[in-house]
């Protein structure tokens, strides 16, 4: 059973990003979203660790973040944080889909 280190790192990045958004800008929404999506992505990484074919939760959270942050990036044209999170989430989707092949 291989540990999904990439999935756990992605989850930690989301959670830390939410905390950083809160400390820098005072955004409670960033804190809530970062911790929520970080927790869901962490649970998804745990599920992938237990069964490499069980990517549903990870795929769902990455897909949702790709859409949400992609739209924010399109509207704001700011690479940080919307563009970065959208890009990382898209890479996560590609990784998870290739794991199933």
XYZ file of N, CA, C and O in Angstrom, residues 1 15-17 26 41 47 57 64 67 73 75-76 84 86 90 94-95 98:
76
model
N 0.850 -1.173 0.000
C 0.000 0.000 0.000
C 0.898 1.239 0.000
O 1.600 1.521 0.954
N -5.033 23.832 2.719
C -5.297 24.270 4.088
C -4.389 25.436 4.475
O -4.855 26.435 5.044
N -3.118 25.340 4.154
C -2.173 26.417 4.476
C -2.532 27.683 3.695
O -2.452 28.793 4.230
N -2.969 27.530 2.461
C -3.390 28.689 1.676
C -4.572 29.408 2.300
O -4.639 30.638 2.288
N -7.370 38.857 6.343
C -8.476 38.763 7.287
C -9.709 38.114 6.684
O -10.821 38.306 7.173
N -9.786 17.082 0.554
C -8.688 16.555 -0.264
C -7.810 15.606 0.552
O -7.320 14.599 0.026
N -8.196 7.960 1.168
C -8.926 6.918 0.436
C -8.079 6.336 -0.690
O -8.100 5.121 -0.918
N -13.491 10.954 -4.324
C -13.505 12.130 -3.455
C -12.415 13.112 -3.877
O -12.656 14.320 -3.976
N -14.057 20.531 -8.475
C -14.781 21.692 -7.962
C -13.853 22.902 -7.813
O -14.208 24.026 -8.198
N -12.957 24.450 -11.249
C -14.033 25.289 -11.782
C -14.105 26.621 -11.027
O -14.094 27.698 -11.633
N -10.007 33.222 -11.504
C -8.834 33.668 -12.255
C -9.251 34.391 -13.532
O -8.682 35.432 -13.887
N -11.943 36.046 -14.043
C -12.521 37.345 -13.686
C -11.459 38.339 -13.214
O -11.445 39.491 -13.609
N -10.549 37.869 -12.359
C -9.599 38.785 -11.723
C -8.261 38.915 -12.463
O -7.553 39.895 -12.280
N -3.063 29.846 -9.534
C -2.221 28.764 -9.033
C -3.055 27.578 -8.558
O -2.768 26.427 -8.909
N -6.163 26.842 -9.395
C -6.840 26.250 -10.549
C -5.889 25.348 -11.331
O -6.253 24.236 -11.730
N -6.156 21.292 -11.643
C -6.235 20.649 -12.954
C -5.169 19.565 -13.086
O -5.438 18.467 -13.587
N -5.702 15.484 -13.713
C -4.982 14.687 -14.715
C -4.254 13.519 -14.064
O -4.274 12.395 -14.568
N -3.629 13.763 -12.924
C -2.924 12.708 -12.203
C -3.882 11.600 -11.780
O -3.598 10.411 -11.939
N -5.089 9.546 -14.799
C -4.049 8.628 -15.283
C -3.811 7.474 -14.316
O -3.358 6.412 -14.729
